[in-house]
mmCIF file of C-alpha atoms in Angstrom:
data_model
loop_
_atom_site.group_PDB
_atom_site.id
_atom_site.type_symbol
_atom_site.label_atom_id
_atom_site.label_comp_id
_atom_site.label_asym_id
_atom_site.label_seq_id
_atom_site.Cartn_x
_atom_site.Cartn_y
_atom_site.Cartn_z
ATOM 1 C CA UNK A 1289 66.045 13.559 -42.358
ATOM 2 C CA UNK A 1290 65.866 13.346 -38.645
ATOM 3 C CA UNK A 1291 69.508 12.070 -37.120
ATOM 4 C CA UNK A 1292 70.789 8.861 -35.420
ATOM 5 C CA UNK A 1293 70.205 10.215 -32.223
ATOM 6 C CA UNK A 1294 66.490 11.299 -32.932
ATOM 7 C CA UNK A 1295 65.944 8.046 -34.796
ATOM 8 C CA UNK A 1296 67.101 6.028 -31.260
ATOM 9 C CA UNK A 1297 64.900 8.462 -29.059
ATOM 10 C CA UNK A 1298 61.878 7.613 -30.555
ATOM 11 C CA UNK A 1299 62.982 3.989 -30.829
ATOM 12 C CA UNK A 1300 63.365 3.964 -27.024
ATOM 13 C CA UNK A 1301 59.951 5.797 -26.578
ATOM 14 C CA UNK A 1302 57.972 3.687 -28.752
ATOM 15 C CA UNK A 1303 59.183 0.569 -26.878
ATOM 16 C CA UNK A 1304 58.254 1.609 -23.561
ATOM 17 C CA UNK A 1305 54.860 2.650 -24.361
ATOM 18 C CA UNK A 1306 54.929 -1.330 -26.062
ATOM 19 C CA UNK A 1307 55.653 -2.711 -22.737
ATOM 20 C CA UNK A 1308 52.808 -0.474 -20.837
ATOM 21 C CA UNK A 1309 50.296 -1.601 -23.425
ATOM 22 C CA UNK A 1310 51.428 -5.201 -23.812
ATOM 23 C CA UNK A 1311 51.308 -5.296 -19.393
ATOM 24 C CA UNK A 1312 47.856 -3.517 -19.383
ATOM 25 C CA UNK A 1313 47.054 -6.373 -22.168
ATOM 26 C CA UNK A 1314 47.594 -9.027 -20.089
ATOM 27 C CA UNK A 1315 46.376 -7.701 -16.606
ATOM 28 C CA UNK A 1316 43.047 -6.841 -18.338
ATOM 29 C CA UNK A 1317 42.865 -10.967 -20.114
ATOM 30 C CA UNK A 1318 43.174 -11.890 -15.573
ATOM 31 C CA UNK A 1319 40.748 -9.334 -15.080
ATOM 32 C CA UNK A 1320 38.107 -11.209 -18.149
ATOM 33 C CA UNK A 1321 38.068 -13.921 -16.359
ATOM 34 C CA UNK A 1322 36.689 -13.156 -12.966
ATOM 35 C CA UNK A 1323 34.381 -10.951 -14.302
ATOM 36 C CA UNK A 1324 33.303 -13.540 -16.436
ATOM 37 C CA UNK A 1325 33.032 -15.958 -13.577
ATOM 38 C CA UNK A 1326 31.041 -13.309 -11.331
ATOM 39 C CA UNK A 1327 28.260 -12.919 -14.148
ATOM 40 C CA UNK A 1328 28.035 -16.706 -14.624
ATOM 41 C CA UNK A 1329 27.531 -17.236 -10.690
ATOM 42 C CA UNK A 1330 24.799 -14.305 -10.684
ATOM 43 C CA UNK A 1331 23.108 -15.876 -14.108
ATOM 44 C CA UNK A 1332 21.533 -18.809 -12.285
ATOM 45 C CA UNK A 1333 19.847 -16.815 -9.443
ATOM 46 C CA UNK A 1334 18.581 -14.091 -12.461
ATOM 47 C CA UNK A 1335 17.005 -17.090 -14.823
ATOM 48 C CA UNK A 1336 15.668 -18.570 -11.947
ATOM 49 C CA UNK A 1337 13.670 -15.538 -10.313
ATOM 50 C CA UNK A 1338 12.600 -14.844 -14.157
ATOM 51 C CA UNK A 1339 11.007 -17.960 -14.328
ATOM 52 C CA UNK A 1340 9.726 -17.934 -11.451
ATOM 53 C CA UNK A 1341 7.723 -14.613 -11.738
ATOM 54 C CA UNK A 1342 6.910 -15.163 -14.920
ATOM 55 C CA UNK A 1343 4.863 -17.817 -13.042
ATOM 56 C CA UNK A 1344 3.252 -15.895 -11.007
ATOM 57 C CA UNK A 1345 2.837 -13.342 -13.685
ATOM 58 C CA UNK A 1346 0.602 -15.763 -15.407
ATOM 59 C CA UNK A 1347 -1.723 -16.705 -12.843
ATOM 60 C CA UNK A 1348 -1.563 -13.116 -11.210
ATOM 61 C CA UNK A 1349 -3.436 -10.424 -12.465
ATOM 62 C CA UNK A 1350 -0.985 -7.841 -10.653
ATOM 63 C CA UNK A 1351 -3.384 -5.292 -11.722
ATOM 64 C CA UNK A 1352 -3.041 -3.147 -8.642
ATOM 65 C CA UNK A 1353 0.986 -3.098 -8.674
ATOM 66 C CA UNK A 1354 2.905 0.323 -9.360
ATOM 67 C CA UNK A 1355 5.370 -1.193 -11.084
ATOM 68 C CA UNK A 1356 3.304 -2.590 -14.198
ATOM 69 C CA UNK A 1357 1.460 0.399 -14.425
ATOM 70 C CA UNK A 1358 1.823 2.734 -17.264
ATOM 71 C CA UNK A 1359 -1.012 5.310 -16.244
ATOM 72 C CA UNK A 1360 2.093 8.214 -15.145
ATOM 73 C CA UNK A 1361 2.112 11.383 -16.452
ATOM 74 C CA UNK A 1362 5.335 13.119 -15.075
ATOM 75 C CA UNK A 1363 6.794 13.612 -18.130
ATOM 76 C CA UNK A 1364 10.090 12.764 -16.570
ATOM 77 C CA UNK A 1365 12.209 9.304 -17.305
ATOM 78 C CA UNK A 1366 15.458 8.632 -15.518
ATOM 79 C CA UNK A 1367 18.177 7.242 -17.727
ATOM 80 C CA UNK A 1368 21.020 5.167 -15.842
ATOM 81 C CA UNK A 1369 24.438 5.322 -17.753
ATOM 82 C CA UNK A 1370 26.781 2.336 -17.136
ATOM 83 C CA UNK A 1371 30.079 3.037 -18.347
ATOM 84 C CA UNK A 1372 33.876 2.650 -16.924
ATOM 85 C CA UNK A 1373 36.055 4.588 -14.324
ATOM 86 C CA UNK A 1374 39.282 4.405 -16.216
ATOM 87 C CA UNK A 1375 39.822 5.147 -20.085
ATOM 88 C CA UNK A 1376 42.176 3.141 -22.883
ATOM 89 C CA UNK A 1377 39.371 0.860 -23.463
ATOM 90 C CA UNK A 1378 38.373 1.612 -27.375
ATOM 91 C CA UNK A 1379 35.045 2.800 -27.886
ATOM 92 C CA UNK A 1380 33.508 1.431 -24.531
ATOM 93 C CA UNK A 1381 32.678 4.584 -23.134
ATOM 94 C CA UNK A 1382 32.387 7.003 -25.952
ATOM 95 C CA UNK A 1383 29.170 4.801 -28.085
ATOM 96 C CA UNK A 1384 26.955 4.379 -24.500
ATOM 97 C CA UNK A 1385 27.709 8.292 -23.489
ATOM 98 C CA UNK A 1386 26.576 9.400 -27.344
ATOM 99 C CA UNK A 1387 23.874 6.989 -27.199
ATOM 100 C CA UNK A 1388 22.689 8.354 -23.876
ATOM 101 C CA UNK A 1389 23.092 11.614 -25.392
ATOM 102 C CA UNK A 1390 21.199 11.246 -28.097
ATOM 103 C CA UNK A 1391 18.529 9.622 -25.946
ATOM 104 C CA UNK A 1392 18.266 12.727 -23.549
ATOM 105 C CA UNK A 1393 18.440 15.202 -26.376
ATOM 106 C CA UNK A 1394 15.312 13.486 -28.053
ATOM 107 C CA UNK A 1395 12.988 13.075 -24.678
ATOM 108 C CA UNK A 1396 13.943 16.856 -23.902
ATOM 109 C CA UNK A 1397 13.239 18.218 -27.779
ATOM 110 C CA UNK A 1398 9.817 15.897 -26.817
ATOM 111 C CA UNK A 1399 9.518 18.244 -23.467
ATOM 112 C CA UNK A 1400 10.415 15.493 -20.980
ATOM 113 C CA UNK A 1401 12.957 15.894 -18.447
ATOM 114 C CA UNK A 1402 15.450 13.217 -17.399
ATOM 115 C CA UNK A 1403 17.161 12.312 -14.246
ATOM 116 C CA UNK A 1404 20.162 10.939 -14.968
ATOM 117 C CA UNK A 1405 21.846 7.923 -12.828
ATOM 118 C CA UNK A 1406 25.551 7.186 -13.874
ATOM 119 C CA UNK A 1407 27.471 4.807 -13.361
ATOM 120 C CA UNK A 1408 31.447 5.225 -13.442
ATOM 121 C CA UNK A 1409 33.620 8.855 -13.363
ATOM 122 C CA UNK A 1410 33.581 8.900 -17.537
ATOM 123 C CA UNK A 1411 29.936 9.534 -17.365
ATOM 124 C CA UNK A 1412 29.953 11.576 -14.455
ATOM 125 C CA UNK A 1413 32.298 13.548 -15.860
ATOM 126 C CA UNK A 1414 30.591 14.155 -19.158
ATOM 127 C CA UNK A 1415 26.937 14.965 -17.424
ATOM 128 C CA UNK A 1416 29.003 17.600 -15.802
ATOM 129 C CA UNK A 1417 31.151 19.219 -18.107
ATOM 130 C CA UNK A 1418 27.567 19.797 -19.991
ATOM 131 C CA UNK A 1419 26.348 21.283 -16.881
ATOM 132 C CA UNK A 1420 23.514 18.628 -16.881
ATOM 133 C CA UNK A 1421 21.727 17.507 -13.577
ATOM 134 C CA UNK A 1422 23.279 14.532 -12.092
ATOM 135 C CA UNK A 1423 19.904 12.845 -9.459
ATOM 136 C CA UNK A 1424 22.692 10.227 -8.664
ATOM 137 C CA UNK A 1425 26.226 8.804 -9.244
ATOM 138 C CA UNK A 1426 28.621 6.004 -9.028
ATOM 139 C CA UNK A 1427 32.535 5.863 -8.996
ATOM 140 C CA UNK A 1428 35.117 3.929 -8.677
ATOM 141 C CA UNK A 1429 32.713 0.466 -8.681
ATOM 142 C CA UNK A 1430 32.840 -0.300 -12.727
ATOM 143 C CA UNK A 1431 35.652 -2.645 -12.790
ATOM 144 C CA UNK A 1432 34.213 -4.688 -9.457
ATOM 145 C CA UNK A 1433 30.075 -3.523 -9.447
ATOM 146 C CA UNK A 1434 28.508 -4.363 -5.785
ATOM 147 C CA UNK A 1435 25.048 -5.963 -4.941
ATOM 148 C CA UNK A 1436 24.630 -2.489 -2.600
ATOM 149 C CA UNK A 1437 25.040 -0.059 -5.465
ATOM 150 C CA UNK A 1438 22.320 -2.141 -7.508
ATOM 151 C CA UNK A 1439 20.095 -1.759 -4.524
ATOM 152 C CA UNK A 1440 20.714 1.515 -3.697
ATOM 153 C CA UNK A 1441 19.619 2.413 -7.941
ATOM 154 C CA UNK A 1442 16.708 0.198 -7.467
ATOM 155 C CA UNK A 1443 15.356 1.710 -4.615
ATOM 156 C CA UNK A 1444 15.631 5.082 -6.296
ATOM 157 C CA UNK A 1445 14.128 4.509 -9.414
ATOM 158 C CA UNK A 1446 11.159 2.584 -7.585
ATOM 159 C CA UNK A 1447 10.369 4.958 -5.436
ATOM 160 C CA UNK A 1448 9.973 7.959 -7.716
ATOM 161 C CA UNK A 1449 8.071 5.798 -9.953
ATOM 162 C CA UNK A 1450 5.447 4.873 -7.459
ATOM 163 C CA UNK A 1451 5.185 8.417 -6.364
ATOM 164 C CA UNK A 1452 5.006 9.415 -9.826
ATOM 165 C CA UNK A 1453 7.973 11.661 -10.250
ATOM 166 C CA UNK A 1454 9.297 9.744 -12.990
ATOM 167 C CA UNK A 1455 6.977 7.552 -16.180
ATOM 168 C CA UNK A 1456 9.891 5.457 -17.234
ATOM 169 C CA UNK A 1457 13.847 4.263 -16.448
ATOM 170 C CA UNK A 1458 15.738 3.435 -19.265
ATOM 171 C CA UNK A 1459 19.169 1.794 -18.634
ATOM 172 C CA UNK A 1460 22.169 1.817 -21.560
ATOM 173 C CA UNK A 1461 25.132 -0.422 -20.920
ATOM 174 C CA UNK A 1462 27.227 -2.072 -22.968
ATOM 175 C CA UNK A 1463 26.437 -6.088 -23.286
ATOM 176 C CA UNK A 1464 29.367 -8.841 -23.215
ATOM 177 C CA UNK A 1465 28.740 -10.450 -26.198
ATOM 178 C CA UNK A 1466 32.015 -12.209 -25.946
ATOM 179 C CA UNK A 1467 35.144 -11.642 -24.391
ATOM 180 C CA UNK A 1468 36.069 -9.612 -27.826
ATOM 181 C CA UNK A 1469 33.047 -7.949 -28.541
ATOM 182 C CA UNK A 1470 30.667 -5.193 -26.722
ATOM 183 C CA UNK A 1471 27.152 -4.566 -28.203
ATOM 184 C CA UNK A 1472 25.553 -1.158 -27.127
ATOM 185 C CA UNK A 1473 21.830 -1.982 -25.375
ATOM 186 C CA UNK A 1474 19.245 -0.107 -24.575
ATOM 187 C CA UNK A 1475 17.197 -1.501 -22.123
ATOM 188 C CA UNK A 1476 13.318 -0.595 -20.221
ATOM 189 C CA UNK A 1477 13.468 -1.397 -16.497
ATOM 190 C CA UNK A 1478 10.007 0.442 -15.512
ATOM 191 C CA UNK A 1479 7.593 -0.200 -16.312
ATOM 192 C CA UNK A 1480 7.950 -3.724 -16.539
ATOM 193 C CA UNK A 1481 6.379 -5.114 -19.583
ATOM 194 C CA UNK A 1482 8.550 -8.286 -19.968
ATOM 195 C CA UNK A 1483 10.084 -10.259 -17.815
ATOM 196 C CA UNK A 1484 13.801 -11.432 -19.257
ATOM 197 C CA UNK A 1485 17.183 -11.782 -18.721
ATOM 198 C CA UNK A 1486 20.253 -11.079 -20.942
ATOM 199 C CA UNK A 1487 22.672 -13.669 -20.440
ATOM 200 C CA UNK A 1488 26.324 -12.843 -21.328
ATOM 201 C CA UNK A 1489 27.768 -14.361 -24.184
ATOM 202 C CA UNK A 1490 24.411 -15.507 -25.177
ATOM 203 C CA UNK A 1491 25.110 -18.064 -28.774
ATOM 204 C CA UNK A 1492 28.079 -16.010 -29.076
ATOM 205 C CA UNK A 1493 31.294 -18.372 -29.169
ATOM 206 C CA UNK A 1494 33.331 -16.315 -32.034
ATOM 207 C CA UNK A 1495 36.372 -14.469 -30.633
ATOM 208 C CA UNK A 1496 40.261 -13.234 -31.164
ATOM 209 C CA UNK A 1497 42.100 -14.519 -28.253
ATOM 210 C CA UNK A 1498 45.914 -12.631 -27.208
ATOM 211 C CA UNK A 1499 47.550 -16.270 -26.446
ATOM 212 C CA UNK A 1500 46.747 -19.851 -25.694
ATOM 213 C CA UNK A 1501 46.235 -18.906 -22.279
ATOM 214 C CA UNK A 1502 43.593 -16.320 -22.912
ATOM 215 C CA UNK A 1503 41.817 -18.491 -25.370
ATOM 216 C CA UNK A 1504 42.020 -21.721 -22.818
ATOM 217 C CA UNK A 1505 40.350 -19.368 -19.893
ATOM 218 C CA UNK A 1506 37.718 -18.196 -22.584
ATOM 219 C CA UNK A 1507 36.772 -21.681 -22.752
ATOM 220 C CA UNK A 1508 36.685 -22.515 -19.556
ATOM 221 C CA UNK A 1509 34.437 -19.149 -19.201
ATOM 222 C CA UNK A 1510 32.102 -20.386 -21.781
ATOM 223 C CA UNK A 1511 31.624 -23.970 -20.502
ATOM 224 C CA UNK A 1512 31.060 -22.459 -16.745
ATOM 225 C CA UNK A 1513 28.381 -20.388 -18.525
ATOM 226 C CA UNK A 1514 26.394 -23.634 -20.365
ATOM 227 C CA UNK A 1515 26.978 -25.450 -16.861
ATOM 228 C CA UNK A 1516 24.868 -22.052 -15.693
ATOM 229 C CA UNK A 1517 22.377 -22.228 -18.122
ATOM 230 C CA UNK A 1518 21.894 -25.957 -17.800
ATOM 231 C CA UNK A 1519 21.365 -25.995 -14.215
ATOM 232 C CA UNK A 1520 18.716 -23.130 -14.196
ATOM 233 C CA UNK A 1521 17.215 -24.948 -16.667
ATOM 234 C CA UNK A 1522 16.940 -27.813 -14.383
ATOM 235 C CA UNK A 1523 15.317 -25.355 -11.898
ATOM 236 C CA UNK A 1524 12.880 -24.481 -14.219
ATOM 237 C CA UNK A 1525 11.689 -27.875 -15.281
ATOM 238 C CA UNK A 1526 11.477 -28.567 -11.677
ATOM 239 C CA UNK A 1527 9.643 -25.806 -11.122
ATOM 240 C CA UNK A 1528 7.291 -27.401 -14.192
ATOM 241 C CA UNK A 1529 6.961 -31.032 -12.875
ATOM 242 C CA UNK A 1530 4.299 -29.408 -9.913
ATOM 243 C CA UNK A 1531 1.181 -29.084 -10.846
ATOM 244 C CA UNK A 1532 0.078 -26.958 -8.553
ATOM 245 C CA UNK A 1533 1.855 -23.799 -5.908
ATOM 246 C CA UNK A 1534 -0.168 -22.677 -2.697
ATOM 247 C CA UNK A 1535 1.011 -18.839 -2.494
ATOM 248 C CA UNK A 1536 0.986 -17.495 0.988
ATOM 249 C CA UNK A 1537 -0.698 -15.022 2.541
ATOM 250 C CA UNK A 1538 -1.552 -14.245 -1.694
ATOM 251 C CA UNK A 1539 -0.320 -14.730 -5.286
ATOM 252 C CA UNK A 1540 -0.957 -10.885 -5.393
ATOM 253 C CA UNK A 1541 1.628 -10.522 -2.055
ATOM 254 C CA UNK A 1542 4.123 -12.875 -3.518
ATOM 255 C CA UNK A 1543 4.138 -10.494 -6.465
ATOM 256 C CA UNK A 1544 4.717 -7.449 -4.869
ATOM 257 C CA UNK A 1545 7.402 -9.057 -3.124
ATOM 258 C CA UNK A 1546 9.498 -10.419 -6.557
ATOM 259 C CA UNK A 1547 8.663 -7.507 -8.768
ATOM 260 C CA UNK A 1548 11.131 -4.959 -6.953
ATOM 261 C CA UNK A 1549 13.567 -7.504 -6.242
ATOM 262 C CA UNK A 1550 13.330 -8.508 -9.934
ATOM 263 C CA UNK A 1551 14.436 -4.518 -10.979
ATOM 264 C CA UNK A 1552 17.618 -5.157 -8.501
ATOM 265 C CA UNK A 1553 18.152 -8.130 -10.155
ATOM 266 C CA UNK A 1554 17.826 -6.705 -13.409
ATOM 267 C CA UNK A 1555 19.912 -3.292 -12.791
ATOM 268 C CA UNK A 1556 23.119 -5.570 -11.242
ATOM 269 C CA UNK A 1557 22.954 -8.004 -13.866
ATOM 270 C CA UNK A 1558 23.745 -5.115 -16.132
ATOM 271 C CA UNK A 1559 26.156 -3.899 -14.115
ATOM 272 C CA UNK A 1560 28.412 -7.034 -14.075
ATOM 273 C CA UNK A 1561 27.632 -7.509 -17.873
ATOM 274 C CA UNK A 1562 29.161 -4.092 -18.456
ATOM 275 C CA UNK A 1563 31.965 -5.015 -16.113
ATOM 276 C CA UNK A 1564 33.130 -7.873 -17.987
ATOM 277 C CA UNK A 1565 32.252 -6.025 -21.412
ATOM 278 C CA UNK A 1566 34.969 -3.372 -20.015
ATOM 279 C CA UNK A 1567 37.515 -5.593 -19.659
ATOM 280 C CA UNK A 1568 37.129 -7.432 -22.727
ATOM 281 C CA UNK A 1569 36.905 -3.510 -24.625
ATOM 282 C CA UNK A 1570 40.432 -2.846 -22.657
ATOM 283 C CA UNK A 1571 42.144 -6.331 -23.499
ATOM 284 C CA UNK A 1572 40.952 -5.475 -27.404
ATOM 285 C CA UNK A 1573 42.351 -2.029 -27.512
ATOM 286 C CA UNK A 1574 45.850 -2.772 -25.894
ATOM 287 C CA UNK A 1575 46.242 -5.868 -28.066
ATOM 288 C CA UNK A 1576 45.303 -3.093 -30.889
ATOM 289 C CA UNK A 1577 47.745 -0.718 -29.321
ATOM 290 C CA UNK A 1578 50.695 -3.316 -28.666
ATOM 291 C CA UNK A 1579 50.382 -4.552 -32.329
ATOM 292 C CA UNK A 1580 50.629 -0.859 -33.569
ATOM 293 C CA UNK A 1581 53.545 -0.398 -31.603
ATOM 294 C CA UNK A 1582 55.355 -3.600 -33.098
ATOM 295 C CA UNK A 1583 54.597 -2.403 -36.506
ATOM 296 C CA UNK A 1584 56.005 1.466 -35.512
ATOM 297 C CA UNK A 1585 59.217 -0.669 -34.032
ATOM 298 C CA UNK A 1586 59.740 -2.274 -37.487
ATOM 299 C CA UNK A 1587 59.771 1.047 -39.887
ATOM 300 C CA UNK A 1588 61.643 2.668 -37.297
ATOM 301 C CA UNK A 1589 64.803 0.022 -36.663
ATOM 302 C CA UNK A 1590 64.822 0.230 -41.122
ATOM 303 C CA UNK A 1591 64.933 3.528 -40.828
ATOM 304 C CA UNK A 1592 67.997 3.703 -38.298
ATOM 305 C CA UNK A 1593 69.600 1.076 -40.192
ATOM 306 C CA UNK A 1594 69.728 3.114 -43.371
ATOM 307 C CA UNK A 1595 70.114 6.222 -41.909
ATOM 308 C CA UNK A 1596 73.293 4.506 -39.673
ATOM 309 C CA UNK A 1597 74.329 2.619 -43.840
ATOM 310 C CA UNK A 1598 74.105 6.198 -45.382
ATOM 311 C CA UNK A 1599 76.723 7.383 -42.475
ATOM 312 C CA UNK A 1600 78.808 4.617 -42.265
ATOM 313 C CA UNK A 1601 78.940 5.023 -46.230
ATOM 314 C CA UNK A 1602 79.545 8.934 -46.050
ATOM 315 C CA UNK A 1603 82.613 8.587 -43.492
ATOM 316 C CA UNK A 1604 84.354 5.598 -45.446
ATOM 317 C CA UNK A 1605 83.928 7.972 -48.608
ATOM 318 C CA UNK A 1606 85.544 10.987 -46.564
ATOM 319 C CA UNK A 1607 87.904 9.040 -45.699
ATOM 320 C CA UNK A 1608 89.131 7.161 -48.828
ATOM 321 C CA UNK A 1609 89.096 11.073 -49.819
ATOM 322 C CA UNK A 1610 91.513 12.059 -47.210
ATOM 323 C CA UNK A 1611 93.554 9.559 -47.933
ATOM 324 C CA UNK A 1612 93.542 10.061 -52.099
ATOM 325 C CA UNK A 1613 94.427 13.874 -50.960
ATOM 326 C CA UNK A 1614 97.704 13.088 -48.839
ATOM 327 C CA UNK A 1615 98.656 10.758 -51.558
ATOM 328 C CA UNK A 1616 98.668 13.772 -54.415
#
């Protein structure tokens, strides 16, 4: 049986690593909620432009754009990886980098190549450490994504497309379903086929909360994002109530126009969803961590107590020996 002193070491250990999990809890529920607030600012602008090309869509026959074409025969698909720069955050990283493995292990077993895009050091570092090709990376931008990094991807991927270096871009991220709960998707950026959006925390409402604090800014998070969703609703029903749009110089121009800034659109939108789906991951697996640590705490204070009882117990019985001895 280990000793007091052994007993009180680990005691002491245990609790510190509580207080570095229970602080990393609570700066990642502050972190939730402007991330949360970020996507729900974007959403509007996102629903908006989709409705707004699907429009033109419609009346368009946007035959003669790159971008809906599927004639390409590169046999090569780039495959942008959205994970996190930092670890501790439960299975975050580790389902999108098997999933992406998986992915480029199938379309290379099919004898197409992949150019792969990542997006935080994780997958950066697990591209390399396989010694696979890296056409472009991202660091230190998961937690806080920027409008420039989702141009800089979108100009990349477009460009080989129309030149026909690549057939297809694939994108895996994980999506905010709440501020509890990541769901692994697997999205098709190029070539476009439909036109959509995926809001965060779409019909989603069900969560654990840490406190009443992080529940109350969950709810304030999730009526910001109906206020979002109601107002570009409003923009689309406005958008209904005219009967008829004069596109200038052509529908065909306007097209050409929205369809690339649609893929930016696209690519940061799942950028800041996997933002706020990081957070939410790292808030989880502290509160997982802390709780774990409480429960450690508890066996190992009984422990010390009846390890301290059994000496207390041995010296009073040495002692009421000693004393029976000097008596004889």
């Amino acid at each position: 049986m280990p000793s007091l002193r052994d007993i009180k070491r680990r005691i002491n250990s245990v609790q510190s690593t509580k207080q570095i999990t229970r602080t990393m809890e609570m700066v990642a529920t502050a972190k939730i909620r402007r991330a949360t607030d970020r996507i729900i600012a974007a959403t509007p602008y996102a629903v908006a432009m989709v409705e707004v090309l699907r429009s033109v869509a419609t009346l368009s026959s946007g035959n003669e754009n790159p971008l809906l074409s599927t004639v390409n025969d590169s046999n090569r698909v780039a495959v942008i990886v959205v994970v996190s720069d930092r670890g501790l955050a439960g299975g975050f990283n580790s389902n999108v980098l098997r999933a992406a493995d998986k992915y480029i292990t199938k379309m290379r077993t099919a004898g197409i190549e992949c150019d792969i895009i990542t997006c935080g050091k994780k997958a950066l570092g697990y591209f390399n450490y396989r010694k696979l090709p890296i056409a472009l990376s991202f660091k230190d931008l998961s937690a806080d994504p920027t409008i420039d990094q989702a141009r800089e991807i979108a100009s990349y991927v477009i460009d080989s497309y129309v030149n026909n270096k690549i057939d297809q871009v694939v994108i895996l991220y994980n999506h905010a379903k709440n501020v509890a709960d990541q769901v692994l998707t697997t999205e098709q950026i190029l070539p476009i086929d439909t036109i959509k959006v995926h809001e965060v925390g779409e019909g989603e409402e069900e969560a654990v909360y840490l406190d009443e604090s992080a529940k109350a800014a969950a709810a304030g998070a999730s009526e910001k994002m109906k206020q979002a969703r109601r107002a570009a609703q409003d923009v689309s029903s406005a958008d209904e109530m005219h009967g008829y749009v004069e596109y200038e110089p052509s529908m065909d121009a306007v097209l050409n126009e929205l369809l690339p800034a649609y893929v930016q659109t696209r690519i940061y939108h799942a950028l800041l969803d996997s933002a706020a789906g990081e957070q939410g991951a790292r808030r989880k697996a502290m509160k997982s961590a802390t709780d774990n640590a409480s429960e450690i705490l508890t066996t190992l204070t009984r422990v010390f107590n009846r390890a301290r009882q059994g000496a207390i117990t041995t010296e009073i019985t040495e002692i009421v020996g000693g004393a029976a001895a000097l008596e004889d």
